[in-house]
Short mmCIF file of C-alpha atoms in Angstrom, two decimals:
data_model
loop_
_atom_site.label_atom_id
_atom_site.label_comp_id
_atom_site.label_asym_id
_atom_site.label_seq_id
_atom_site.Cartn_x
_atom_site.Cartn_y
_atom_site.Cartn_z
CA MET A 822 -12.59 -20.44 115.25
CA PRO A 823 -11.70 -21.81 111.71
CA SER A 824 -15.06 -23.61 111.56
CA ILE A 825 -16.88 -20.36 112.38
CA ILE A 826 -14.96 -18.56 109.65
CA LYS A 827 -15.77 -21.36 107.21
CA TYR A 828 -19.46 -21.11 108.20
CA ILE A 829 -19.52 -17.33 107.70
CA PHE A 830 -17.68 -17.65 104.38
CA SER A 831 -20.08 -20.31 103.00
CA ASN A 832 -23.11 -18.28 104.05
CA LEU A 833 -21.62 -15.20 102.48
CA LEU A 834 -21.02 -17.01 99.21
CA LEU A 835 -24.63 -18.15 99.25
CA LEU A 836 -25.84 -14.61 99.98
CA VAL A 837 -23.85 -13.15 97.11
CA VAL A 838 -25.04 -15.79 94.65
CA VAL A 839 -28.68 -15.40 95.74
CA ALA A 840 -28.39 -11.58 95.54
CA SER A 841 -26.96 -11.72 92.03
CA LEU A 842 -29.63 -14.18 90.91
CA ALA A 843 -32.30 -11.98 92.47
CA GLN A 844 -31.02 -9.01 90.49
CA ASP A 845 -31.31 -10.98 87.28
CA ALA A 846 -34.81 -12.09 88.24
CA GLU A 847 -35.81 -8.48 88.96
CA GLN A 848 -34.66 -7.37 85.56
CA LYS A 849 -36.33 -10.10 83.56
CA PRO A 850 -39.95 -8.85 83.57
CA ASP A 851 -38.80 -5.47 82.18
CA GLU A 852 -36.77 -6.96 79.40
CA LYS A 853 -38.42 -7.71 76.14
CA LYS A 854 -38.05 -11.22 74.81
CA GLU A 855 -35.66 -10.37 72.07
CA LYS A 856 -32.75 -12.36 70.92
CA LEU A 857 -29.61 -11.01 72.57
CA PRO A 858 -26.54 -10.54 70.42
CA PRO A 859 -23.99 -13.34 70.91
CA LYS A 860 -21.29 -12.72 73.51
CA ASP A 861 -18.08 -11.37 72.12
CA PHE A 862 -15.31 -13.44 73.67
CA SER A 863 -12.46 -11.66 71.94
CA PRO A 864 -10.22 -9.91 74.49
CA THR A 865 -10.30 -6.13 74.66
CA GLY A 866 -7.07 -5.60 76.60
CA PHE A 867 -5.01 -6.77 79.51
CA ARG A 868 -4.31 -5.49 83.00
CA LEU A 869 -0.92 -5.56 84.64
CA GLY A 870 -0.50 -4.77 88.30
CA THR A 871 1.22 -5.42 91.56
CA ASP A 872 0.37 -6.22 95.15
CA LEU A 873 0.86 -3.14 97.33
CA ILE A 874 0.80 -5.08 100.62
CA ASP A 875 3.91 -7.09 99.64
CA LEU A 876 5.76 -3.89 98.72
CA ILE A 877 4.80 -2.17 101.99
CA LYS A 878 5.75 -5.25 104.06
CA THR A 879 9.10 -5.42 102.27
CA GLU A 880 9.85 -1.75 102.92
CA THR A 881 8.66 -1.58 106.51
CA GLY A 882 9.50 -4.98 108.01
CA SER A 883 12.63 -7.01 108.46
CA THR A 884 11.14 -10.51 108.32
CA PHE A 885 9.58 -10.44 104.84
CA LYS A 886 10.90 -9.54 101.41
CA GLY A 887 8.72 -10.11 98.39
CA TRP A 888 6.84 -8.87 95.37
CA GLU A 889 3.99 -10.05 93.22
CA VAL A 890 2.94 -9.14 89.68
CA ASN A 891 -0.64 -9.77 88.61
CA GLY A 892 -2.12 -9.83 85.15
CA ASP A 893 -5.43 -10.69 83.55
CA VAL A 894 -7.05 -10.76 80.11
CA ASP A 895 -10.79 -10.53 79.51
CA PHE A 896 -12.86 -12.95 77.48
CA ALA A 897 -16.35 -11.40 77.86
CA ASN A 898 -17.02 -11.69 81.60
CA TYR A 899 -14.38 -14.43 82.04
CA TYR A 900 -10.79 -13.45 82.85
CA LEU A 901 -7.66 -15.51 82.53
CA ALA A 902 -5.55 -14.49 85.52
CA VAL A 903 -1.86 -15.09 86.16
CA ASP A 904 0.15 -14.07 89.22
CA VAL A 905 3.92 -14.35 89.52
CA GLY A 906 5.79 -13.58 92.71
CA SER A 907 8.65 -14.15 95.04
CA TRP A 908 9.01 -14.15 98.80
CA ALA A 909 11.68 -14.68 101.40
CA LYS A 910 11.08 -14.88 105.13
CA ASP A 911 13.43 -14.77 108.07
CA LEU A 912 11.73 -15.78 111.30
CA GLN A 913 13.01 -15.84 114.84
CA LEU A 914 11.73 -18.96 116.59
CA GLY A 915 11.47 -19.74 120.28
CA ASN A 916 14.61 -21.94 120.04
CA GLY A 917 16.33 -20.92 116.78
CA ASN A 918 15.51 -19.37 113.46
CA TYR A 919 13.94 -20.28 110.13
CA SER A 920 14.39 -18.74 106.70
CA ASN A 921 13.11 -19.49 103.24
CA SER A 922 13.23 -18.04 99.76
CA GLY A 923 11.46 -18.93 96.55
CA ASN A 924 9.29 -18.09 93.58
CA TYR A 925 5.73 -18.97 92.75
CA PHE A 926 3.00 -18.55 90.19
CA ARG A 927 -0.74 -18.92 90.18
CA MET A 928 -3.00 -19.39 87.20
CA GLY A 929 -6.76 -19.50 86.93
CA VAL A 930 -10.02 -17.99 85.84
CA ASP A 931 -12.16 -15.23 87.34
CA ILE A 932 -15.83 -14.74 86.59
CA ASN A 933 -17.06 -11.17 86.69
CA LEU A 934 -20.50 -10.99 88.25
CA LEU A 935 -20.93 -7.40 87.04
CA GLY A 936 -20.94 -8.56 83.44
CA LYS A 937 -22.96 -5.62 82.14
CA ASP A 938 -20.93 -2.89 83.78
CA PRO A 939 -19.83 -0.57 80.94
CA ASP A 940 -16.56 0.28 82.68
CA LYS A 941 -15.78 -3.41 83.18
CA ASN A 942 -15.61 -2.95 86.94
CA MET A 943 -15.38 -6.34 88.55
CA PHE A 944 -16.84 -8.16 91.48
CA PHE A 945 -15.52 -11.62 90.85
CA PHE A 946 -15.18 -15.15 92.00
CA GLY A 947 -12.40 -17.32 90.71
CA PHE A 948 -10.27 -20.38 91.01
CA ARG A 949 -6.50 -20.73 90.86
CA VAL A 950 -3.86 -23.40 91.00
CA GLY A 951 -0.49 -22.41 92.40
CA HIS A 952 3.02 -23.77 92.11
CA SER A 953 6.02 -22.87 94.22
CA ASN A 954 9.73 -23.61 94.04
CA PHE A 955 11.72 -22.77 97.15
CA SER A 956 14.53 -23.52 99.56
CA GLU A 957 14.50 -23.27 103.33
CA SER A 958 16.89 -23.54 106.23
CA LEU A 959 16.36 -24.12 109.93
CA ASN A 960 18.64 -24.01 112.90
CA TYR A 961 17.58 -24.78 116.43
CA THR A 962 18.65 -26.28 119.70
CA ALA A 963 17.06 -29.54 120.79
CA THR A 964 17.07 -30.93 124.30
CA SER A 965 16.34 -34.45 125.44
CA SER A 966 13.83 -34.18 128.24
CA ALA A 967 14.91 -35.81 131.51
CA TYR A 968 14.51 -39.57 131.51
CA PRO A 969 11.19 -40.16 133.23
CA THR A 970 12.58 -42.58 135.83
CA VAL A 971 15.87 -40.86 136.65
CA PRO A 972 16.43 -37.23 137.59
CA TYR A 973 19.03 -36.35 134.94
CA THR A 974 19.23 -35.77 131.22
CA VAL A 975 20.66 -38.73 129.33
CA TYR A 976 21.89 -36.81 126.28
CA PRO A 977 23.20 -33.23 126.24
CA SER A 978 21.37 -30.64 124.12
CA ALA A 979 22.25 -30.58 120.42
CA ASN A 980 22.33 -27.83 117.79
CA TYR A 981 20.94 -28.58 114.37
CA VAL A 982 21.60 -26.70 111.14
CA LEU A 983 19.29 -28.17 108.50
CA SER A 984 18.33 -27.17 104.98
CA ASN A 985 16.06 -28.23 102.14
CA GLY A 986 17.68 -27.25 98.87
CA ASN A 987 14.95 -27.63 96.27
CA VAL A 988 11.38 -28.07 97.41
CA LYS A 989 8.48 -27.98 94.98
CA GLY A 990 4.90 -27.51 96.04
CA GLY A 991 1.41 -26.81 94.82
CA TRP A 992 -2.01 -25.81 96.06
CA ALA A 993 -5.42 -24.63 94.89
CA GLU A 994 -7.44 -21.61 95.89
CA VAL A 995 -10.80 -19.93 95.46
CA THR A 996 -10.73 -16.19 95.14
CA THR A 997 -13.07 -13.27 95.35
CA GLY A 998 -12.50 -9.57 95.03
CA LEU A 999 -13.05 -6.25 93.38
CA ARG A 1000 -11.42 -4.34 90.54
CA VAL A 1001 -12.53 -0.74 90.13
CA LYS A 1002 -11.54 1.72 87.44
CA VAL A 1003 -10.14 4.74 89.25
CA TRP A 1004 -8.84 6.93 86.46
CA LYS A 1005 -8.22 6.27 82.75
CA GLY A 1006 -6.22 3.04 82.74
CA LEU A 1007 -5.62 2.97 86.49
CA TRP A 1008 -7.43 0.24 88.39
CA MET A 1009 -7.40 -0.67 92.03
CA GLY A 1010 -8.85 -3.61 93.86
CA TYR A 1011 -8.39 -6.44 96.26
CA THR A 1012 -8.27 -10.20 96.04
CA ALA A 1013 -9.07 -12.44 98.99
CA ARG A 1014 -7.91 -16.01 98.70
CA LEU A 1015 -8.96 -19.18 100.43
CA LYS A 1016 -6.05 -21.55 99.83
CA PHE A 1017 -6.33 -25.29 100.29
CA ALA A 1018 -4.84 -28.71 99.41
CA PRO A 1019 -1.16 -27.78 99.85
CA SER A 1020 1.38 -30.42 98.89
CA THR A 1021 5.18 -30.41 98.82
CA LYS A 1022 7.87 -32.63 97.39
CA GLY A 1023 11.55 -32.67 98.18
CA GLY A 1024 11.61 -31.72 101.87
CA VAL A 1025 13.88 -34.27 103.57
CA ALA A 1026 15.83 -32.69 106.42
CA ILE A 1027 13.04 -30.25 107.30
CA SER A 1028 9.33 -30.83 107.12
CA PRO A 1029 8.44 -27.88 104.79
CA TYR A 1030 7.05 -25.05 106.91
CA ASP A 1031 6.35 -21.94 104.87
CA MET A 1032 5.71 -22.25 101.12
CA PRO A 1033 6.10 -19.01 99.13
CA GLY A 1034 2.73 -18.07 97.65
CA TYR A 1035 0.84 -20.29 100.06
CA GLY A 1036 2.03 -19.77 103.63
CA ILE A 1037 2.25 -22.27 106.48
CA VAL A 1038 1.97 -25.70 104.88
CA SER A 1039 0.49 -27.42 107.92
CA ARG A 1040 -2.46 -25.03 107.91
CA ALA A 1041 -5.26 -25.76 105.46
CA PRO A 1042 -7.30 -23.86 104.58
CA TRP A 1043 -5.14 -20.77 104.76
CA TRP A 1044 -6.05 -17.17 103.91
CA GLY A 1045 -4.38 -14.66 101.64
CA PHE A 1046 -5.13 -11.07 100.78
CA ASN A 1047 -3.77 -8.74 98.11
CA TYR A 1048 -4.48 -5.06 97.65
CA GLN A 1049 -3.59 -4.39 94.06
CA MET A 1050 -2.98 -1.54 91.66
CA PHE A 1051 -3.27 -2.19 87.89
CA TRP A 1052 -2.82 -0.44 84.61
CA ARG A 1053 -5.07 -1.60 81.80
CA PHE A 1054 -3.72 -1.69 78.28
CA ALA A 1055 -6.74 -1.74 75.99
CA TRP A 1056 -6.57 -2.39 72.26
CA LYS A 1057 -10.28 -2.49 71.64
CA LYS A 1058 -13.10 -0.29 72.94
CA ASP A 1059 -15.76 -2.20 74.74
CA LYS A 1060 -19.16 -2.11 73.11
CA PRO A 1061 -21.87 -0.44 75.20
CA VAL A 1062 -24.79 -2.65 76.12
CA VAL A 1063 -27.85 -1.60 74.16
CA ILE A 1064 -31.43 -2.37 75.06
CA ASN A 1065 -34.18 -1.85 72.51
CA LYS A 1066 -37.49 -0.52 73.84
CA MET B 881 -28.28 6.69 74.51
CA GLN B 882 -30.91 7.35 77.16
CA ASN B 883 -31.54 3.61 77.53
CA TYR B 884 -27.87 2.94 77.83
CA GLU B 885 -27.60 5.49 80.64
CA LYS B 886 -30.59 3.89 82.32
CA LEU B 887 -28.86 0.54 82.34
CA LYS B 888 -25.60 2.05 83.39
CA ARG B 889 -27.14 3.48 86.54
CA PRO B 890 -29.84 1.17 87.86
CA ARG B 891 -29.89 2.62 91.37
CA VAL B 892 -31.38 -0.30 93.29
CA ASN B 893 -29.01 -2.83 91.73
CA ARG B 894 -26.03 -0.65 92.33
CA TYR B 895 -27.04 -0.15 95.95
CA ILE B 896 -27.40 -3.92 96.56
CA CYS B 897 -24.10 -4.56 94.81
CA LYS B 898 -22.22 -1.90 96.76
CA LEU B 899 -23.70 -3.14 100.02
CA THR B 900 -22.78 -6.77 99.24
CA MET B 901 -19.26 -5.79 98.25
CA ARG B 902 -18.74 -3.77 101.42
CA ILE B 903 -20.01 -6.60 103.63
CA THR B 904 -17.79 -9.06 101.73
CA LEU B 905 -14.75 -6.85 102.16
CA LEU B 906 -15.43 -6.35 105.86
CA ILE B 907 -15.93 -10.06 106.58
CA PHE B 908 -12.86 -11.06 104.56
CA ILE B 909 -10.70 -8.56 106.41
CA CYS B 910 -12.01 -9.78 109.79
CA ALA B 911 -11.47 -13.42 108.81
CA LEU B 912 -8.02 -12.64 107.46
CA PHE B 913 -6.85 -10.91 110.62
CA SER B 914 -8.34 -13.54 112.91
CA ALA B 915 -6.42 -16.18 110.91
CA CYS B 916 -3.21 -14.15 111.11
CA PHE B 917 -3.35 -13.74 114.86
CA SER B 918 -4.33 -17.33 115.61
CA GLU B 919 -0.98 -18.99 116.27
CA GLY B 920 -2.60 -22.14 117.66
CA ASP B 921 -1.70 -24.08 120.78
CA CYS B 922 1.84 -25.23 121.45
CA LEU B 923 1.11 -28.96 121.31
CA VAL B 924 4.28 -30.88 120.60
CA SER B 925 4.08 -34.57 119.74
CA ALA B 926 7.82 -34.89 119.05
CA THR B 927 9.88 -37.00 121.44
CA ASN B 928 13.17 -38.91 121.42
CA TYR B 929 11.75 -41.67 123.64
CA MET B 930 11.03 -45.15 122.32
CA HIS B 931 8.25 -47.08 124.03
CA ILE B 932 8.89 -50.82 124.59
CA GLN B 933 6.45 -53.22 126.24
CA PHE B 934 7.35 -56.64 127.65
CA LYS B 935 4.84 -59.46 127.15
CA LYS B 936 4.70 -63.17 127.91
CA ARG B 937 5.96 -65.40 125.13
CA SER B 938 3.10 -67.82 125.79
CA ASN B 939 0.39 -65.16 125.62
CA HIS B 940 1.21 -61.88 123.90
CA LYS B 941 -1.68 -60.13 125.60
CA LEU B 942 -0.27 -60.59 129.10
CA ASP B 943 2.34 -58.27 130.59
CA THR B 944 5.50 -59.74 132.04
CA SER B 945 7.73 -58.01 134.53
CA VAL B 946 11.40 -58.00 133.53
CA ILE B 947 14.28 -57.35 135.94
CA PHE B 948 17.18 -55.35 134.52
CA ASN B 949 20.43 -55.02 136.43
CA TYR B 950 21.23 -52.12 134.13
CA ILE B 951 20.38 -50.64 130.73
CA TYR B 952 23.19 -48.86 128.95
CA PHE B 953 22.26 -46.07 126.50
CA GLY B 954 24.70 -45.97 123.57
CA GLY B 955 26.31 -42.59 122.84
CA SER B 956 25.92 -41.48 126.45
CA ASP B 957 27.74 -41.93 129.73
CA SER B 958 24.46 -42.77 131.40
CA ALA B 959 22.93 -46.07 132.32
CA LEU B 960 19.71 -46.96 134.04
CA GLY B 961 20.33 -48.94 137.25
CA LYS B 962 18.41 -51.88 138.61
CA THR B 963 14.85 -51.69 137.33
CA GLN B 964 11.86 -53.98 137.19
CA ALA B 965 9.26 -53.02 134.60
CA THR B 966 6.55 -54.27 132.26
CA GLU B 967 7.25 -51.39 129.86
CA LEU B 968 10.02 -48.81 129.37
CA LEU B 969 10.77 -45.53 127.67
CA LEU B 970 14.25 -45.57 126.14
CA PRO B 971 15.81 -42.34 124.80
CA VAL B 972 17.47 -42.35 121.38
CA ASP B 973 20.59 -40.24 120.91
CA ILE B 974 19.77 -36.64 119.89
CA ASN B 975 23.34 -35.91 118.74
CA ASN B 976 22.96 -34.67 115.15
CA ALA B 977 25.85 -36.81 113.92
CA ARG B 978 24.11 -40.01 115.06
CA THR B 979 21.34 -41.83 113.21
CA ASN B 980 21.30 -44.90 115.44
CA THR B 981 21.39 -45.79 119.14
CA GLU B 982 22.41 -49.04 120.79
CA PHE B 983 20.90 -50.26 124.05
CA ILE B 984 22.57 -52.97 126.15
CA PHE B 985 20.36 -54.72 128.67
CA GLN B 986 21.51 -56.98 131.48
CA ILE B 987 18.48 -59.08 132.34
CA ALA B 988 18.40 -61.11 135.54
CA ASN B 989 16.11 -63.65 137.15
CA SER B 990 14.37 -62.89 140.44
CA ASP B 991 17.24 -64.00 142.74
CA ASN B 992 19.90 -62.64 140.34
CA SER B 993 21.40 -66.12 140.10
CA LYS B 994 21.17 -66.06 136.32
CA GLN B 995 22.08 -63.09 134.12
CA GLN B 996 21.87 -62.51 130.39
CA THR B 997 23.05 -59.59 128.26
CA ASP B 998 21.03 -58.54 125.20
CA THR B 999 21.52 -55.74 122.69
CA LEU B 1000 19.13 -53.73 120.57
CA GLN B 1001 20.42 -51.25 118.01
CA VAL B 1002 17.83 -49.03 116.29
CA GLY B 1003 18.27 -46.71 113.31
CA TYR B 1004 16.05 -43.73 112.42
CA THR B 1005 15.66 -40.64 110.28
CA ARG B 1006 15.56 -37.30 112.05
CA GLN B 1007 13.43 -34.51 110.55
CA GLY B 1008 13.26 -30.95 111.88
CA GLU B 1009 9.84 -29.35 112.03
CA VAL B 1010 8.71 -25.87 113.02
CA ILE B 1011 5.60 -26.24 115.18
CA THR B 1012 4.84 -22.52 115.42
CA LYS B 1013 7.02 -19.42 115.57
CA ASP B 1014 6.70 -19.17 119.34
CA CYS B 1015 6.84 -22.91 120.08
CA GLY B 1016 9.97 -23.32 118.00
CA ALA B 1017 11.35 -26.29 116.10
CA TYR B 1018 11.53 -29.92 117.19
CA SER B 1019 13.07 -33.13 115.90
CA PHE B 1020 10.78 -35.90 114.76
CA TYR B 1021 12.20 -39.41 114.64
CA ILE B 1022 10.72 -41.47 111.83
CA ASP B 1023 11.48 -44.68 109.89
CA LEU B 1024 12.55 -46.48 113.06
CA LYS B 1025 14.09 -49.87 112.30
CA ILE B 1026 16.11 -52.52 114.12
CA LEU B 1027 19.65 -52.58 112.76
CA LYS B 1028 21.06 -55.23 115.08
CA THR B 1029 19.73 -57.26 118.00
CA SER B 1030 20.48 -60.35 120.06
CA PHE B 1031 16.75 -61.02 120.49
CA ASP B 1032 15.45 -63.55 118.00
CA SER B 1033 13.09 -62.21 115.33
CA ALA B 1034 10.04 -63.99 116.78
CA GLN B 1035 10.70 -62.31 120.11
CA VAL B 1036 10.24 -58.74 118.82
CA LYS B 1037 7.10 -57.28 117.28
CA VAL B 1038 7.17 -53.88 115.57
CA PHE B 1039 4.35 -51.39 116.16
CA SER B 1040 4.84 -47.69 115.33
CA THR B 1041 7.95 -46.72 113.36
CA SER B 1042 7.77 -43.11 114.61
CA LEU B 1043 8.58 -41.77 118.04
CA LEU B 1044 5.51 -39.82 119.09
CA LYS B 1045 3.69 -38.81 122.21
CA ASP B 1046 0.22 -37.49 122.85
CA PRO B 1047 0.87 -33.89 123.97
CA THR B 1048 -2.34 -33.82 125.99
CA GLY B 1049 -1.63 -37.11 127.79
CA SER B 1050 0.71 -37.95 130.64
CA GLY B 1051 2.78 -40.93 131.73
CA ILE B 1052 4.15 -43.77 129.67
CA ALA B 1053 0.76 -44.51 128.09
CA SER B 1054 0.90 -41.21 126.19
CA TYR B 1055 3.88 -42.45 124.12
CA ALA B 1056 3.25 -44.44 120.93
CA ILE B 1057 4.23 -48.12 121.34
CA ASN B 1058 7.21 -48.95 119.14
CA TYR B 1059 8.12 -52.53 120.05
CA GLN B 1060 6.85 -55.44 122.11
CA ILE B 1061 9.45 -57.92 123.32
CA TYR B 1062 8.28 -61.38 124.37
CA PHE B 1063 9.89 -63.21 127.32
#
């Protein structure tokens, strides 16, 4: 199943890139060969938002508590993006329970493929690196299976209460998504994340299981999805794109 | 102004873009949910059994059958009675206060006219690991080392320093070999 998803995802990426290139190619014959004005890389504002899925999960469920704040600043069609968040999970296991709590941030760049959109609507691809700082605890009952050559258990079952106090971890991710201007400064959109290369440091008693911001450490790649609402604070009006006939 | 409007609303481009975005969104949501619901198989490679093979001192490739009058497992009231084997699985103590287990072997010759007692004490680090939510958590024994033994150093060869088993296999062969002892 993961290989099929990977296959679909790679083909989709290819399709999107080819489609965007084809659009450019379609436009070229109509455009006159005139020198375009240089790109203005000075930022025109910043967006600040939050992930609605985290808030809904926190309010409706009992196993997850978390929030995430997202922000980005434009530099022409490049965006510097920063996400800061926190999550805590409390999971009932088949033979015990697991809980964790921690903070994380992600930082990276998005490239808007709708560079000429006058409203600055975005269909983007991006890259992020993430860092997480968390603690986790695990308690469970272990049993020694019966000794293969005798019909009784050698050691009685044991209860373990284990904790990792300060675990640090990191990962990388590629992102894609949409940001659409809904009304005045209100923006909505989604970000889908393909997270990979997780690493942790500091987990001794427990092999780190769930890293805030990433998810289950033993699974790579791992998916993430945010449905976000933003407010854009603009200090500069964007220049309309002008074409001379 | 007219040109600007023209660029702002190029219908064909907008249609392709919207279509691509919708397909992207749909596929990402499908992929996301399929990943969320895939908990994976409950394959557990954790074990508290140590795999020891007995080989001939003269040729380390050849098995040798060893007769034990008993094997005492430290930290337990249990002992394994008279056994003859070319390899054994020995359980380490799962008590969370213990980080070592001592085994006492009474080895005999074929007519039991000659007996010899040997000891092997192994130390280890125990690490808890959640396999999946439904499978639960298991203890992995790593950094296995000999703390004390009556066997001479040339008589024992170390293989894997972790206690592991192949969850898809069966029998003693599915356990990782930890030590070979030469007689």
